[in-house]
GROMACS .gro file of C-alpha atoms in nm:
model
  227
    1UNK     CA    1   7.280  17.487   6.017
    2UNK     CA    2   6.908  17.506   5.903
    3UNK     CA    3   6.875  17.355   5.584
    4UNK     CA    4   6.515  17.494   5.419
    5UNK     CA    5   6.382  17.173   5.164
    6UNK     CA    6   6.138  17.309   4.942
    7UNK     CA    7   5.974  17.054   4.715
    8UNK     CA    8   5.873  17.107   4.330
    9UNK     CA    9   5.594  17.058   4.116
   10UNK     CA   10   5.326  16.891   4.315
   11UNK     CA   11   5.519  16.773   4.632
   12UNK     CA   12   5.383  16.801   4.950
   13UNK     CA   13   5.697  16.878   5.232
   14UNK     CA   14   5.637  16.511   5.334
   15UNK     CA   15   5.882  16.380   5.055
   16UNK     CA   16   6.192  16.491   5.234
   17UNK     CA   17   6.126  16.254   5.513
   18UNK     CA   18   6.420  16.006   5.462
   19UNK     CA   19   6.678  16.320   5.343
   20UNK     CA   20   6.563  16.508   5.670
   21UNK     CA   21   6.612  16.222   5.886
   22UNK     CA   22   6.962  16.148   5.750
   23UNK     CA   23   7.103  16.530   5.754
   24UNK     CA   24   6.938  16.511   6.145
   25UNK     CA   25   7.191  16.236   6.193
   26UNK     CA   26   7.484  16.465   6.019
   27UNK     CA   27   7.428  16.785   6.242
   28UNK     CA   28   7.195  16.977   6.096
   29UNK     CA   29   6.879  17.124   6.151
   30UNK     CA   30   6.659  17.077   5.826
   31UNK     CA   31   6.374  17.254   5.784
   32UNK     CA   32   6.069  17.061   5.514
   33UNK     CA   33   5.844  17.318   5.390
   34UNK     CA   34   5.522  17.244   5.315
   35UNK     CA   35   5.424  17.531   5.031
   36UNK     CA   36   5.070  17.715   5.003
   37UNK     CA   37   4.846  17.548   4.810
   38UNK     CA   38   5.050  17.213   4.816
   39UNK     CA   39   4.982  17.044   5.096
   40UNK     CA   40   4.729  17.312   5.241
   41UNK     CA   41   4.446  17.317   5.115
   42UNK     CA   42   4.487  17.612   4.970
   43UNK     CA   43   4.337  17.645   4.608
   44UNK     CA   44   4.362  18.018   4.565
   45UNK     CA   45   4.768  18.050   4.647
   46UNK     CA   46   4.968  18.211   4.449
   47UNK     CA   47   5.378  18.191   4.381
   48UNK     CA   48   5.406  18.517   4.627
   49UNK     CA   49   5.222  18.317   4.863
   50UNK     CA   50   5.486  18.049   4.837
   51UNK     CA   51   5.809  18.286   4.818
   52UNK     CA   52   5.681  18.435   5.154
   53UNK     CA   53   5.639  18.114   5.312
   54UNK     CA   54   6.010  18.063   5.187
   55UNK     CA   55   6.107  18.391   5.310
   56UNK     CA   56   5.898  18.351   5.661
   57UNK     CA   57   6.157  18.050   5.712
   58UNK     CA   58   6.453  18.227   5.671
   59UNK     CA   59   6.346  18.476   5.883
   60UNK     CA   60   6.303  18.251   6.161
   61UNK     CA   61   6.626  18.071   6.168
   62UNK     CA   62   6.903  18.190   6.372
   63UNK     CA   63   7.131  18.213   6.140
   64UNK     CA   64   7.283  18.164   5.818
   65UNK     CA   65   7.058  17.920   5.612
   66UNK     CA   66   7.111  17.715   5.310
   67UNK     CA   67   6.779  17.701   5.103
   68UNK     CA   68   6.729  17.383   4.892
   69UNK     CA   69   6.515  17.423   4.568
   70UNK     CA   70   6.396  17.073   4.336
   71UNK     CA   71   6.306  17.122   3.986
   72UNK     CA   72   6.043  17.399   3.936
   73UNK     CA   73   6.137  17.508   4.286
   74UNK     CA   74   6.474  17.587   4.169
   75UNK     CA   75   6.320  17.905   4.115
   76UNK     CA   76   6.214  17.954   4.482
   77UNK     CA   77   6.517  17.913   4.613
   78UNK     CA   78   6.680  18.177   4.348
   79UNK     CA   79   6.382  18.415   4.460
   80UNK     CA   80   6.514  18.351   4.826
   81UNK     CA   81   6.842  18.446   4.722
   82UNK     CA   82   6.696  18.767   4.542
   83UNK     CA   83   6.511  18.884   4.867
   84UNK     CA   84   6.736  18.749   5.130
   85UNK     CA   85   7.104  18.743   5.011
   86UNK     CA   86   7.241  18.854   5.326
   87UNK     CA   87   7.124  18.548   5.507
   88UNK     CA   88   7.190  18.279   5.287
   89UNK     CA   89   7.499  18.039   5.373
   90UNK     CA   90   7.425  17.934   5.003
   91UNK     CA   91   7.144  17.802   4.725
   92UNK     CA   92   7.088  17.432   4.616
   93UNK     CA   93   6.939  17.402   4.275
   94UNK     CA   94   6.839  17.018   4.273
   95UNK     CA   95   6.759  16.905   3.954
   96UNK     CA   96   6.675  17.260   3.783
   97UNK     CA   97   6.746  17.583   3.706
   98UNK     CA   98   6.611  17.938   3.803
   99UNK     CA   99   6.402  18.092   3.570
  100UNK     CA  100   6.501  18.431   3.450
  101UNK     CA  101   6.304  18.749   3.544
  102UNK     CA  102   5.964  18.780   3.411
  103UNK     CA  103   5.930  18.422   3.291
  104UNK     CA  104   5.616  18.236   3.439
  105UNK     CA  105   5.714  17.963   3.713
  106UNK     CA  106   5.601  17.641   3.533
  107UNK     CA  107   5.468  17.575   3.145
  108UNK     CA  108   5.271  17.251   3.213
  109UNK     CA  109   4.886  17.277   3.107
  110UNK     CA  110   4.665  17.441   3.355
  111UNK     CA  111   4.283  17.262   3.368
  112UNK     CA  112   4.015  17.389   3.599
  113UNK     CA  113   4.254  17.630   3.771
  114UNK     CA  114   4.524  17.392   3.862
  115UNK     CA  115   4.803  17.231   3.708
  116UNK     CA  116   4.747  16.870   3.758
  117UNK     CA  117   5.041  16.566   3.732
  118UNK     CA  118   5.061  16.504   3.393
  119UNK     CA  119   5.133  16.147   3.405
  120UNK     CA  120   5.450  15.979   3.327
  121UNK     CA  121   5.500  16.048   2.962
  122UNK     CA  122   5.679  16.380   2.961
  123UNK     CA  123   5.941  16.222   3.220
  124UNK     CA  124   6.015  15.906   3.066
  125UNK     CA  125   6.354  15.820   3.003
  126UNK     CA  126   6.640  15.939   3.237
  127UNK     CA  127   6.402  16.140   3.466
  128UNK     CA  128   6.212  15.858   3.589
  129UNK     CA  129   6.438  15.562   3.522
  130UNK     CA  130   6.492  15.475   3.901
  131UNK     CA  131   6.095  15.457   3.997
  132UNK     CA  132   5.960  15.118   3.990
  133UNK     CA  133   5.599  15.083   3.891
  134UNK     CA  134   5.525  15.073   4.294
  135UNK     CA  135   5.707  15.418   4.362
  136UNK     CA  136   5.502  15.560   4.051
  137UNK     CA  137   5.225  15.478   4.187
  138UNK     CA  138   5.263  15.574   4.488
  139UNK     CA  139   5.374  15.921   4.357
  140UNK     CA  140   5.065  15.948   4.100
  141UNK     CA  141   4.856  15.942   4.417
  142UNK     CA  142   4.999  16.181   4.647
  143UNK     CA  143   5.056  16.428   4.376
  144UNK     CA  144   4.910  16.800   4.444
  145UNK     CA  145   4.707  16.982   4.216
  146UNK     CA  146   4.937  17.268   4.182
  147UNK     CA  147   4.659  17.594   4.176
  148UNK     CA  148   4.652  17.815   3.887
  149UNK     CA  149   4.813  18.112   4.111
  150UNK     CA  150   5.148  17.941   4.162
  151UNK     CA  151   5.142  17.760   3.824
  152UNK     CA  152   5.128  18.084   3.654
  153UNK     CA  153   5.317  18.286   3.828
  154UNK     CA  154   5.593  18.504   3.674
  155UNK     CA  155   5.912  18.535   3.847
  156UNK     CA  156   6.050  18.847   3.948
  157UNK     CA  157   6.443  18.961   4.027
  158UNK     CA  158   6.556  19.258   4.163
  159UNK     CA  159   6.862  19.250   4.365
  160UNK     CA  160   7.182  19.191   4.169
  161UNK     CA  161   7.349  19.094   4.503
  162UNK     CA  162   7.176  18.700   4.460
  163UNK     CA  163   7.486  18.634   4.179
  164UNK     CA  164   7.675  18.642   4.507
  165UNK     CA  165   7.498  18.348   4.720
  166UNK     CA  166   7.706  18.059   4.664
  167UNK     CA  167   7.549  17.829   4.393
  168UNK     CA  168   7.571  17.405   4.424
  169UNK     CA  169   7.384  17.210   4.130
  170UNK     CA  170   7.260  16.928   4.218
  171UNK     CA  171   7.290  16.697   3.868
  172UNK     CA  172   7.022  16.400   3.891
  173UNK     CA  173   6.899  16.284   3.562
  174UNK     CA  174   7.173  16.532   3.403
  175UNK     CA  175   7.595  16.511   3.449
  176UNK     CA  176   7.773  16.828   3.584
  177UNK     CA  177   7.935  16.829   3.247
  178UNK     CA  178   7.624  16.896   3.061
  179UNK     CA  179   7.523  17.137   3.347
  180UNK     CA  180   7.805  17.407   3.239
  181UNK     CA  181   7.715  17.318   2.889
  182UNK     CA  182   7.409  17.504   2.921
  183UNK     CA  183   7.551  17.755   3.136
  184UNK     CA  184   7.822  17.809   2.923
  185UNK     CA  185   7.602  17.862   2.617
  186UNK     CA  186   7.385  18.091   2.797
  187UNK     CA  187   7.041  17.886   2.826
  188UNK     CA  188   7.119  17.914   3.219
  189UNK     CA  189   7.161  18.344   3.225
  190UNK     CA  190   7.145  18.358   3.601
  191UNK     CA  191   7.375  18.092   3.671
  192UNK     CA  192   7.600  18.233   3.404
  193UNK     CA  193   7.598  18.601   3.619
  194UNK     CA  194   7.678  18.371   3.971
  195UNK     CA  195   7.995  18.438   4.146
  196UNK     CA  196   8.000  18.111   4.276
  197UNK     CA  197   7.904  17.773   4.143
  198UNK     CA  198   7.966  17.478   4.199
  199UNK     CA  199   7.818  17.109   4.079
  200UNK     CA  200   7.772  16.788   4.208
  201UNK     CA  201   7.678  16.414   4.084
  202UNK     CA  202   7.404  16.164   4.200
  203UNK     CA  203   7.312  15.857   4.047
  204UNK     CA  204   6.955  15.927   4.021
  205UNK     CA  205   6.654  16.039   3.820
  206UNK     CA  206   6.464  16.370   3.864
  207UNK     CA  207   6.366  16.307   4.264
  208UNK     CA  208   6.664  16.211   4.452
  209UNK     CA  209   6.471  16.272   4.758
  210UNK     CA  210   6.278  15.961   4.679
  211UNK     CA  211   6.527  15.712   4.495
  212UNK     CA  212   6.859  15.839   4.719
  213UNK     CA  213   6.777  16.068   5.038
  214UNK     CA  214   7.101  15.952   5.264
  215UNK     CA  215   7.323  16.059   4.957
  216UNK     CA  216   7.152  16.322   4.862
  217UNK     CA  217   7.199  16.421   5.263
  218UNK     CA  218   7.542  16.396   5.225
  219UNK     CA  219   7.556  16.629   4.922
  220UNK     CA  220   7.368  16.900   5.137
  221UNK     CA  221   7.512  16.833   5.444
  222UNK     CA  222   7.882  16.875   5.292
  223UNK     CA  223   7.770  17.237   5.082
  224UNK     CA  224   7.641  17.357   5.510
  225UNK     CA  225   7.948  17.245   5.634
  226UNK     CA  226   8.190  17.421   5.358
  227UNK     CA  227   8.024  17.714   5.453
   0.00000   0.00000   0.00000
């Protein structure tokens, strides 16, 4: 099955290198997406500019296609599942939540028309426990300006069929437990509408990709194959 990896905040489609290898090695055809104006070059991209590079992906595969989301991206992948709910095997949400409709796509401080990595101070703790002082360096310096356009960008829903696209949570610096917590008490409204979700664990912090991309494989592979 192709497997669509789109990144978060500042990622360029590079960082799924180890998770694309291993789900290569399981069967499956995964697809890294580098985004507009992460990766490209692209200052003036916007969050449409990214859906549709999302949505140009889908479009190309075959067939059914499970679209990945981290963090921010979350929201991407929910989009997908707005626009494309017929050809989606299902929707990973790694490490986030979708944002509901009309909310901007990320709240971090824009500067000069992008939103730059903030540093490591709003993700100490849990989020970053697993990244030695190599890694974070190493991640400081291939971080993307993320431009104004995308940053800012308010997220739109319009098809009611996404809450039936099969839903797995991916819980990294959170449990599954806390996961329906929040759903439960309604700060997750489109999960809370889904038909379908389901949750699973991984002994990580906020980019699995990184820390744990052969178990993190696994976790995706096994949601494509239940399909």
């Amino acid at each position: 099955m192709d497997i669509l990896l789109v990144g978060g905040l500042w990622l360029h489609g590079s960082v799924w290198g180890g998770v694309a290898s291993a789900l290569e090695g399981l069967g499956h055809r995964p697809v890294p997406l580098t985004l507009p104006g992460q990766g490209d070059g692209d200052a003036s991209a916007t969050l449409d500019d990214q859906l549709e590079t999302v949505l140009a992906a889908v479009d190309a595969a075959p067939g059914p296609v499970l679209v990945v989301g981290h963090s921010a991206a979350c929201s991407l992948a929910w989009l997908t599942a707005d626009r494309r709910p017929d050809k989606l095997a299902g929707a990973v949400l790694i490490g986030g939540f979708p944002a509901e409709d009309g909310r901007p796509y990320a709240d971090f401080e824009v500067k000069d028309g992008v939103m730059p990595f903030p540093g490591w101070e709003p993700f100490e703790g849990p989020d970053a426990a697993d990244l030695d002082e190599q890694a974070r360096s190493a991640f400081t310096a291939a971080a993307i300006p993320v431009p104004e356009g995308v940053a800012r960008g308010v997220v739109r829903l319009t098809d009611e069929r996404r809450y039936d696209v099969p839903v797995l949570v991916v819980c990294p610096e959170f449990t599954p437990a806390e996961a329906r917590e929040w759903i439960a008490a309604g700060d997750v409204p489109e999960l809370a509408r889904a038909k379908n979700v389901e949750f699973a664990d991984i002994d990580s912090g906020h980019w699995p990709m990184i820390t744990q991309p052969v178990e993190l494989a696994r976790i995706l592979a096994a949601a494509a194959d239940a399909d």
